[in-house]
Amino acid sequence: MNIREDLLAALKTLPGVREFHIHVLVTAPAKDNSLYPYASPRPRLYAQDILVLLSEQANPDAPRILVAAIEASLYHAPATDCAILYVSKIDSTGHGLAPPPTATLVRAFIRRYADPATRPVAARHLWVQLFARAQGQYLFPNSSDYPGKRPLSDARLCAWWRRVMGQVGADVREATGVEGRVGMYYVLPGHNDLEARQVMGSGSFPSTSTSSAEAQWIYGHPYSQTDIPLPCPTPDGLHNLGHYIPSFEDDPKNRFMDEIAFTDTPASPRKRRRTDTSRDDGDDPDPRDGQKEKDKKQRPMGELSKVEPDEFWERMSFRQECVAGAVTGFFAMGISVSEDRMPSPRPSPLAPQPGQVPRSMNRRILSSLLNGVEFSTIERARKATELIEGTVRGLCEGLAPQLPPSKSKNQNAEVTQDSLVLLLPRTPPRRTVGLPPVDDISPNPFDEPEATLETYKAHIYGSIAVSNPPLPPKATIAGTTTEGTSGGSAGGNAKIHVLTVRKKKKRPA
């Protein structure tokens, strides 16, 4: 069963009557060594881009409209037998029926990679990482202007991610049993454990008796634990923060790592060495000079050798991206299993698998989604869905439709009071000048896969009809009889007692 079938099987359990259409684009593995730019030496990784597009159809005569999307990246480090699933963006349009399928889709997607039985990469240890920052839209332009979309606030978004990943952790813990290890970590910069619980609300923290996996959440970072190996091997006898903190796209940790790496500490004054006048200019150079030059190249940049992971996360609380008035969160989940659960022999990490597409295809679809369409109204969302889904099929058939030119931000835009509202801060682009040189990457021995119509039908596109009882109306749930109410009214409504404040009488003068 491929990832498309797993996601459709999870969506089939949603209540209501509707039909889902899904497109899953997974690129072939490519060599990559940019995830740990300050590690020495840089670990050799194999990266894949993942894009999931979900559209919904209320009835056979209704148009299909995109309702949810996932953008993620998968990194495989064979040297440490680790993999990283970085969930970059999750978004919805608000055009679908209730309940929305976003949570079910995301939970099934992460569980597909977290469960060793369905993990598409041969790695014993997997880390799922993400950065939660509330915004009106991520992947669907102008979808925040649609009245039906209600984006979560910053605190509710962090609580949503904690609940979704907690459910995945419970499923994986049950699947792996006592042989597997599952560790879950989260940090809300600028808040301690108690403050984080108050910010996200008590509903995000079930009792230990109701959820065994929720009790495993640890408030903190995973870079000091030793139960689950980290993807980048740490050097012996020399501390380097660059081996712990990965550099993901649009992540505030990147710029902080740049500042630490490019912070020069003044050298302590030392006594001047006495020159040896007995040595002639023609003598051979000191062999110790070559060793010193080699040690200098391997020495971590700036303050990377002095800053520990605990200090790094403590100082992250004072970064602009984390203290600009909005609550942000870093979430990580590690899963580790024994060697017996791995396939033997293991396939090559660069070997393409059935259903994979070239990376250029993913980039084109994502560029079309972000720059060529919008979702502010139902009609515009319908046209956008036809264009994006038609482009995916057209690229597989070799007949991609011509995409409209991307609109400028000021084109056909009216200046309203809402457009003058200060937007939430985004992570500025990281500095590239002065980064350590990138090692030469040998070419991929395998040819890049070619997307065909057979690939489209067997692996990329799929649909499923859902026909389940609908959710009970809220009025029915709220109108249930409550214990302790006086009177036996037919509606079962509780009697409301209005308390009045007694005014204090003034003493006579």
Coordinates of C-alpha atoms in Angstrom, one line a residue:
M1 CA 0.0 0.0 0.0
N2 CA 1.5 3.3 -1.0
I3 CA 1.1 6.7 0.8
R4 CA -1.8 7.7 -1.4
E5 CA -3.9 4.6 -0.3
D6 CA -3.0 5.2 3.4
L7 CA -4.2 8.8 3.2
L8 CA -7.4 7.9 1.4
A9 CA -8.1 5.1 3.9
A10 CA -7.9 7.6 6.8
L11 CA -10.2 10.1 5.0
K12 CA -12.8 7.4 4.5
T13 CA -13.6 7.4 8.3
L14 CA -14.7 11.1 8.3
P15 CA -18.4 11.7 9.0
G16 CA -20.7 13.0 6.3
V17 CA -21.3 12.3 2.6
R18 CA -18.7 13.7 0.2
E19 CA -15.9 12.6 -2.2
F20 CA -12.2 13.4 -1.8
H21 CA -9.6 13.7 -4.5
I22 CA -5.9 13.6 -3.6
H23 CA -2.6 14.2 -5.4
V24 CA 0.6 13.0 -3.8
L25 CA 3.9 14.1 -5.3
V26 CA 7.1 12.6 -3.9
T27 CA 10.4 13.3 -5.6
A28 CA 13.3 10.9 -6.0
P29 CA 16.1 11.0 -3.5
A30 CA 18.9 13.5 -4.2
K31 CA 22.2 14.0 -2.5
D32 CA 22.2 17.0 -0.1
N33 CA 24.6 18.3 2.5
S34 CA 23.1 21.7 3.3
L35 CA 21.1 20.7 6.4
Y36 CA 24.1 21.0 8.7
P37 CA 26.2 23.8 7.2
Y38 CA 28.4 24.2 10.3
A39 CA 29.2 20.6 10.9
S40 CA 32.7 19.4 10.2
P41 CA 32.6 17.3 8.1
R42 CA 29.1 17.8 6.8
P43 CA 27.0 14.6 6.9
R44 CA 25.9 13.2 3.5
L45 CA 22.2 13.2 3.3
Y46 CA 19.6 12.2 0.8
A47 CA 16.6 14.6 0.4
Q48 CA 13.1 14.2 -0.9
D49 CA 10.4 16.8 -1.4
I50 CA 6.8 15.9 -0.6
L51 CA 3.6 17.8 -1.7
V52 CA 0.1 16.6 -0.9
L53 CA -3.0 18.3 -2.4
L54 CA -6.5 17.4 -1.2
S55 CA -9.7 18.5 -3.0
E56 CA -13.3 17.9 -2.0
Q57 CA -16.5 17.4 -3.8
A58 CA -19.8 17.8 -1.9
N59 CA -21.8 15.7 -4.5
P60 CA -21.2 14.3 -8.0
D61 CA -22.6 17.5 -9.6
A62 CA -20.6 19.9 -7.4
P63 CA -17.2 21.3 -8.5
R64 CA -14.0 20.0 -6.9
I65 CA -12.2 22.6 -4.7
L66 CA -8.9 22.3 -2.9
V67 CA -9.4 22.1 0.8
A68 CA -6.0 21.1 2.3
A69 CA -2.3 20.8 1.4
I70 CA 0.9 19.6 3.0
E71 CA 4.5 20.5 2.1
A72 CA 7.2 18.5 3.7
S73 CA 10.8 17.3 3.3
L74 CA 12.4 13.9 4.1
Y75 CA 16.1 13.7 4.9
H76 CA 17.9 10.3 5.1
A77 CA 21.3 10.0 6.9
P78 CA 22.6 6.4 6.3
A79 CA 25.8 7.1 8.5
T80 CA 23.6 7.3 11.6
D81 CA 20.7 5.2 10.3
C82 CA 18.5 8.2 10.9
A83 CA 15.9 10.1 8.9
I84 CA 14.2 13.5 9.5
L85 CA 10.6 14.4 8.3
Y86 CA 10.3 18.1 8.4
V87 CA 6.7 19.3 8.0
S88 CA 7.2 22.7 6.4
K89 CA 3.7 24.0 5.8
I90 CA 0.1 22.9 6.4
D91 CA -2.8 24.9 5.1
S92 CA -6.5 24.8 4.4
T93 CA -8.9 26.9 2.3
G94 CA -12.1 26.8 4.4
H95 CA -14.2 25.8 1.4
G96 CA -14.9 22.2 2.5
L97 CA -17.7 20.7 4.5
A98 CA -17.6 20.1 8.3
P99 CA -15.7 18.6 9.9
P100 CA -12.6 19.7 7.9
P101 CA -10.3 16.9 6.9
T102 CA -7.0 18.7 7.7
A103 CA -6.3 17.1 11.1
T104 CA -7.1 13.6 9.8
L105 CA -4.9 14.1 6.7
V106 CA -1.9 15.4 8.7
R107 CA -2.2 12.7 11.3
A108 CA -2.3 9.9 8.7
F109 CA 0.6 11.5 6.8
I110 CA 2.9 11.7 9.8
R111 CA 1.9 8.2 11.0
R112 CA 2.9 6.8 7.5
Y113 CA 6.5 7.9 8.1
A114 CA 6.6 7.4 11.8
D115 CA 5.4 3.8 11.8
P116 CA 8.4 1.5 10.9
A117 CA 6.0 -0.9 9.2
T118 CA 5.0 1.7 6.6
R119 CA 8.0 4.0 6.6
P120 CA 9.1 4.4 3.0
V121 CA 12.8 4.9 3.9
A122 CA 15.0 2.2 5.5
A123 CA 16.1 4.0 8.7
R124 CA 15.9 2.7 12.2
H125 CA 15.5 6.1 13.8
L126 CA 13.1 8.9 12.6
W127 CA 12.7 12.4 13.8
V128 CA 9.6 14.5 13.0
Q129 CA 10.2 18.2 13.4
L130 CA 8.2 21.3 12.7
F131 CA 7.9 25.0 13.7
A132 CA 4.4 26.3 14.5
R133 CA 3.8 29.9 13.8
A134 CA 0.2 31.2 13.2
Q135 CA -0.5 33.0 10.0
G136 CA -3.6 33.6 7.9
Q137 CA -2.4 31.5 5.0
Y138 CA 0.6 29.4 4.1
L139 CA 0.0 27.6 0.7
F140 CA -3.3 29.0 -0.6
P141 CA -3.0 32.7 -1.6
N142 CA -5.8 35.0 -0.4
S143 CA -7.6 32.1 1.3
S144 CA -7.6 34.2 4.5
D145 CA -10.0 36.6 2.8
Y146 CA -12.7 33.9 2.4
P147 CA -15.2 34.3 5.3
G148 CA -15.5 30.5 5.8
K149 CA -11.8 30.1 6.7
R150 CA -11.1 30.6 10.4
P151 CA -7.4 30.4 11.0
L152 CA -6.3 29.2 14.5
S153 CA -4.7 31.7 16.8
D154 CA -1.1 31.3 17.9
A155 CA -1.9 29.5 21.1
R156 CA -4.6 27.3 19.6
L157 CA -2.2 26.3 16.7
C158 CA 0.4 25.1 19.2
A159 CA -2.3 23.2 21.1
W160 CA -3.5 21.7 17.8
W161 CA 0.0 20.4 16.9
R162 CA 0.5 19.0 20.3
R163 CA -2.7 17.1 20.1
V164 CA -2.1 15.8 16.6
M165 CA 1.4 14.7 17.2
G166 CA 0.4 13.2 20.5
Q167 CA -2.2 11.0 18.8
V168 CA 0.5 9.9 16.3
G169 CA 2.8 9.1 19.1
A170 CA 0.2 7.0 20.8
D171 CA -0.5 5.1 17.5
V172 CA 3.3 4.4 17.0
R173 CA 3.8 3.4 20.6
E174 CA 1.1 0.8 20.2
A175 CA 2.5 -0.4 16.9
T176 CA 6.1 -0.8 18.0
G177 CA 5.3 -2.2 21.5
V178 CA 8.0 -2.5 24.1
E179 CA 10.8 -2.8 21.5
G180 CA 10.4 0.7 20.2
R181 CA 11.2 4.0 21.8
V182 CA 9.1 7.1 21.3
G183 CA 10.1 10.5 22.6
M184 CA 8.1 13.7 22.2
Y185 CA 9.5 17.2 22.9
Y186 CA 8.1 20.7 22.5
V187 CA 9.3 24.2 23.4
L188 CA 7.3 27.5 23.4
P189 CA 10.2 30.1 23.5
G190 CA 9.7 32.7 26.2
H191 CA 7.5 30.3 28.3
N192 CA 8.3 27.8 31.0
D193 CA 6.4 24.5 31.3
L194 CA 3.7 25.9 33.5
E195 CA 3.2 29.0 31.3
A196 CA 3.0 26.8 28.2
R197 CA 0.3 24.8 29.8
Q198 CA -1.7 27.9 30.7
V199 CA -1.2 29.4 27.2
M200 CA -2.4 26.3 25.3
G201 CA -5.2 25.5 27.8
S202 CA -5.9 22.5 29.9
G203 CA -7.8 20.8 27.1
S204 CA -4.4 20.1 25.4
F205 CA -3.1 18.1 28.4
P206 CA -5.3 15.0 28.9
S207 CA -4.8 13.1 32.1
T208 CA -2.3 10.3 32.3
S209 CA -5.1 7.7 32.8
T210 CA -6.7 8.6 29.5
S211 CA -3.6 8.8 27.3
S212 CA -0.4 7.0 28.0
A213 CA 1.4 8.7 25.1
E214 CA 0.5 12.2 26.3
A215 CA 2.3 11.6 29.5
Q216 CA 5.6 11.1 27.5
W217 CA 5.6 14.7 26.3
I218 CA 8.8 16.5 27.6
Y219 CA 8.9 20.3 27.7
G220 CA 12.4 20.9 26.3
H221 CA 14.6 20.1 23.3
P222 CA 15.8 16.6 22.2
Y223 CA 19.5 17.5 21.7
S224 CA 20.6 16.5 25.1
Q225 CA 19.0 13.0 25.2
T226 CA 20.9 9.8 24.3
D227 CA 18.1 7.3 23.9
I228 CA 17.4 8.1 20.2
P229 CA 20.5 8.9 18.0
L230 CA 20.6 12.3 16.3
P231 CA 21.0 12.5 12.5
C232 CA 24.4 14.2 12.5
P233 CA 27.2 12.4 14.3
T234 CA 29.0 14.4 17.0
P235 CA 32.8 14.7 16.8
D236 CA 34.9 13.1 19.5
G237 CA 36.5 15.4 22.0
L238 CA 35.3 18.6 20.4
H239 CA 31.9 20.3 21.0
N240 CA 30.3 21.8 17.9
L241 CA 26.7 23.2 18.1
G242 CA 26.5 22.8 14.3
H243 CA 26.2 19.0 14.7
Y244 CA 23.0 19.4 16.8
I245 CA 20.8 22.1 15.2
P246 CA 19.6 21.4 11.6
S247 CA 18.9 24.3 9.3
F248 CA 15.4 24.0 7.8
E249 CA 13.8 26.4 5.4
D250 CA 12.0 29.4 7.0
D251 CA 13.1 28.4 10.5
P252 CA 14.2 31.1 13.0
K253 CA 17.0 28.8 14.3
N254 CA 18.9 29.4 11.0
R255 CA 19.6 33.1 11.6
F256 CA 20.5 32.5 15.2
M257 CA 23.0 29.9 14.2
D258 CA 24.5 32.3 11.7
E259 CA 25.0 34.9 14.4
I260 CA 26.6 32.4 16.7
A261 CA 28.9 31.1 14.0
F262 CA 30.0 34.6 12.8
T263 CA 30.6 36.0 16.3
D264 CA 34.3 36.6 16.8
T265 CA 35.7 36.6 20.3
P266 CA 38.7 38.8 21.0
A267 CA 41.8 36.8 21.6
S268 CA 43.4 37.0 25.0
P269 CA 46.7 38.9 25.1
R270 CA 49.7 36.6 25.2
K271 CA 53.4 37.1 25.5
R272 CA 55.3 37.6 22.3
R273 CA 57.2 34.6 21.3
R274 CA 60.9 34.9 21.2
T275 CA 62.3 34.5 17.7
D276 CA 64.9 31.9 17.1
T277 CA 67.8 33.8 15.3
S278 CA 69.8 30.6 15.0
R279 CA 67.4 29.3 12.4
D280 CA 68.2 30.2 8.8
D281 CA 65.7 31.1 6.2
G282 CA 66.6 28.0 4.2
D283 CA 65.6 25.5 6.8
D284 CA 62.6 23.3 6.3
P285 CA 59.2 24.5 7.6
D286 CA 58.1 23.3 11.0
P287 CA 55.8 20.3 10.6
R288 CA 53.7 21.6 13.4
D289 CA 52.5 24.5 11.2
G290 CA 50.6 22.1 8.9
Q291 CA 48.9 20.4 11.9
K292 CA 47.9 23.8 13.3
E293 CA 46.4 24.8 9.9
K294 CA 44.5 21.5 9.8
D295 CA 43.2 22.0 13.4
K296 CA 42.2 25.5 12.5
K297 CA 40.0 24.3 9.6
Q298 CA 38.3 21.7 11.8
R299 CA 37.7 24.2 14.6
P300 CA 34.1 25.3 14.9
M301 CA 33.3 28.8 13.7
G302 CA 32.7 31.6 16.1
E303 CA 31.0 30.6 19.3
L304 CA 29.8 27.2 18.1
S305 CA 32.2 25.4 20.4
K306 CA 31.1 27.3 23.5
V307 CA 27.3 27.4 23.2
E308 CA 25.6 24.2 24.5
P309 CA 22.1 23.1 23.3
D310 CA 20.5 24.2 26.6
E311 CA 22.0 27.7 26.3
F312 CA 21.0 27.9 22.6
W313 CA 17.3 27.2 23.4
E314 CA 17.4 29.6 26.4
R315 CA 18.7 32.4 24.2
M316 CA 16.1 31.5 21.5
S317 CA 13.5 32.9 23.9
F318 CA 14.9 36.4 23.2
R319 CA 14.9 36.2 19.4
Q320 CA 12.7 38.6 17.5
E321 CA 10.8 35.9 15.8
C322 CA 9.8 34.4 19.1
V323 CA 9.0 37.5 21.2
A324 CA 7.1 39.6 18.7
G325 CA 3.8 39.2 20.5
A326 CA 2.8 35.9 19.1
V327 CA 3.3 32.4 20.6
T328 CA 5.4 30.1 18.5
G329 CA 6.3 26.5 19.1
F330 CA 9.0 23.9 18.2
F331 CA 7.8 20.3 18.2
A332 CA 9.9 17.2 17.7
M333 CA 9.1 13.5 17.9
G334 CA 11.7 10.7 17.8
I335 CA 11.0 7.0 17.0
S336 CA 13.6 4.3 17.3
V337 CA 13.3 0.5 16.7
S338 CA 15.6 -2.4 16.7
E339 CA 17.5 -3.7 13.7
D340 CA 15.1 -6.7 13.4
R341 CA 12.4 -4.4 12.2
M342 CA 14.5 -3.2 9.2
P343 CA 14.4 -4.9 5.8
S344 CA 17.4 -7.0 4.8
P345 CA 19.2 -6.4 2.5
R346 CA 18.5 -2.6 2.6
P347 CA 18.0 -0.9 -0.7
S348 CA 20.3 1.9 -1.9
P349 CA 19.2 5.3 -0.5
L350 CA 19.5 6.8 -4.0
A351 CA 17.5 4.2 -5.8
P352 CA 14.2 5.7 -7.1
Q353 CA 11.0 4.0 -6.0
P354 CA 7.8 3.4 -8.0
G355 CA 5.6 6.5 -8.1
Q356 CA 8.4 9.1 -7.6
V357 CA 8.6 12.2 -9.7
P358 CA 11.4 14.6 -10.7
R359 CA 12.1 17.5 -8.3
S360 CA 11.4 20.1 -11.1
M361 CA 7.8 18.9 -11.2
N362 CA 7.2 19.6 -7.5
R363 CA 8.8 23.0 -7.8
R364 CA 6.6 23.9 -10.8
I365 CA 3.4 22.8 -9.1
L366 CA 4.3 24.7 -5.9
S367 CA 5.3 27.8 -7.8
S368 CA 1.9 27.7 -9.6
L369 CA 0.0 27.3 -6.4
L370 CA 1.8 30.2 -4.7
N371 CA 2.0 32.7 -7.5
G372 CA -0.6 31.8 -10.2
V373 CA -3.9 31.3 -8.4
E374 CA -5.9 32.5 -5.4
F375 CA -8.7 31.2 -3.2
S376 CA -10.6 34.3 -1.9
T377 CA -13.9 33.2 -3.3
I378 CA -15.6 29.9 -4.2
E379 CA -15.4 30.7 -8.0
R380 CA -11.8 31.6 -7.8
A381 CA -11.0 28.5 -5.7
R382 CA -12.8 26.3 -8.3
K383 CA -10.8 27.8 -11.2
A384 CA -7.6 27.4 -9.2
T385 CA -8.3 23.8 -8.4
E386 CA -9.0 23.0 -12.1
L387 CA -5.7 24.7 -13.1
I388 CA -3.5 23.1 -10.4
E389 CA -4.9 19.6 -10.8
G390 CA -4.9 19.9 -14.6
T391 CA -1.2 20.9 -14.4
V392 CA -0.3 17.8 -12.4
R393 CA -2.0 15.5 -14.9
G394 CA -0.6 17.5 -17.9
L395 CA 2.9 17.2 -16.6
C396 CA 2.5 13.5 -16.4
E397 CA 1.1 13.4 -19.9
G398 CA 3.6 15.8 -21.3
L399 CA 0.8 18.3 -22.0
A400 CA 1.0 20.8 -19.2
P401 CA -1.4 23.8 -19.6
Q402 CA 0.0 27.3 -19.9
L403 CA 0.1 28.9 -16.5
P404 CA -1.1 32.5 -16.2
P405 CA 1.5 35.1 -15.2
S406 CA 1.9 35.7 -11.5
K407 CA 0.2 38.8 -10.3
S408 CA 2.0 41.5 -8.5
K409 CA 1.0 42.2 -5.0
N410 CA -0.2 45.7 -6.0
Q411 CA -2.1 44.6 -9.1
N412 CA -5.9 44.9 -8.8
A413 CA -5.5 45.5 -5.0
E414 CA -7.5 48.0 -3.1
V415 CA -6.1 49.8 -0.1
T416 CA -8.4 48.9 2.7
Q417 CA -8.0 49.2 6.5
D418 CA -7.5 45.5 6.7
S419 CA -4.5 45.7 4.3
L420 CA -2.8 48.1 6.6
V421 CA -2.8 45.7 9.5
L422 CA 0.7 44.7 10.6
L423 CA 1.4 41.2 9.5
L424 CA 3.0 38.6 11.7
P425 CA 6.7 38.4 11.4
R426 CA 8.3 36.0 9.0
T427 CA 11.8 34.6 9.3
P428 CA 14.1 36.8 7.1
P429 CA 16.4 35.0 4.6
R430 CA 19.6 33.7 6.2
R431 CA 23.0 35.0 5.3
T432 CA 24.9 33.1 2.6
V433 CA 28.1 35.1 2.6
G434 CA 30.8 33.5 4.7
L435 CA 29.1 30.1 5.1
P436 CA 31.5 27.1 5.1
P437 CA 32.2 25.8 1.6
V438 CA 30.0 23.1 0.3
D439 CA 31.7 19.8 -0.4
D440 CA 31.6 18.5 -3.9
I441 CA 28.6 16.3 -4.5
S442 CA 29.1 13.4 -6.9
P443 CA 26.4 12.9 -9.5
N444 CA 23.5 10.6 -8.9
P445 CA 24.2 7.2 -10.5
F446 CA 20.5 6.7 -11.1
D447 CA 18.5 8.5 -13.8
E448 CA 15.8 10.9 -12.5
P449 CA 12.4 9.3 -12.8
E450 CA 10.0 10.4 -15.4
A451 CA 6.3 11.1 -14.6
T452 CA 4.0 9.2 -16.9
L453 CA 0.3 8.7 -17.1
E454 CA 0.7 5.3 -15.5
T455 CA 2.5 6.9 -12.6
Y456 CA -0.3 9.4 -12.3
K457 CA -3.0 6.7 -12.1
A458 CA -1.1 4.2 -9.9
H459 CA 0.6 6.5 -7.4
I460 CA -0.2 10.2 -7.7
Y461 CA -4.0 10.6 -8.1
G462 CA -6.7 8.9 -6.2
S463 CA -10.2 9.4 -5.0
I464 CA -12.6 8.0 -2.5
A465 CA -16.3 8.4 -1.7
V466 CA -17.2 8.9 1.9
S467 CA -20.7 7.9 3.1
N468 CA -20.9 7.9 6.9
P469 CA -23.5 9.3 9.4
P470 CA -23.1 13.0 9.9
L471 CA -22.0 14.7 13.0
P472 CA -24.8 15.3 15.5
P473 CA -25.9 18.9 15.6
K474 CA -24.3 21.1 18.3
A475 CA -27.8 21.9 19.6
T476 CA -28.4 18.3 20.3
I477 CA -25.2 17.9 22.2
A478 CA -25.8 21.1 24.1
G479 CA -29.4 20.3 24.9
T480 CA -28.7 17.0 26.8
T481 CA -30.0 16.9 30.3
T482 CA -27.6 17.9 33.0
E483 CA -27.5 16.4 36.4
G484 CA -28.5 18.7 39.3
T485 CA -30.9 20.8 37.3
S486 CA -34.2 21.7 39.0
G487 CA -37.5 21.1 37.3
G488 CA -38.3 18.6 34.6
S489 CA -38.6 20.9 31.6
A490 CA -39.2 19.2 28.2
G491 CA -36.0 20.8 26.7
G492 CA -33.8 19.7 29.6
N493 CA -32.3 23.2 29.9
A494 CA -30.6 24.1 33.1
K495 CA -32.1 26.8 35.2
I496 CA -30.0 30.0 35.2
H497 CA -29.6 31.8 38.5
V498 CA -28.7 35.5 38.1
L499 CA -26.7 36.8 41.0
T500 CA -26.9 40.5 41.9
V501 CA -24.4 42.5 43.8
R502 CA -25.6 43.9 47.1
K503 CA -24.6 47.5 47.5
K504 CA -23.1 48.5 50.8
K505 CA -25.3 51.0 52.8
K506 CA -23.8 54.3 53.6
R507 CA -23.5 55.2 57.2
P508 CA -25.5 58.3 58.3
A509 CA -23.3 61.4 58.8

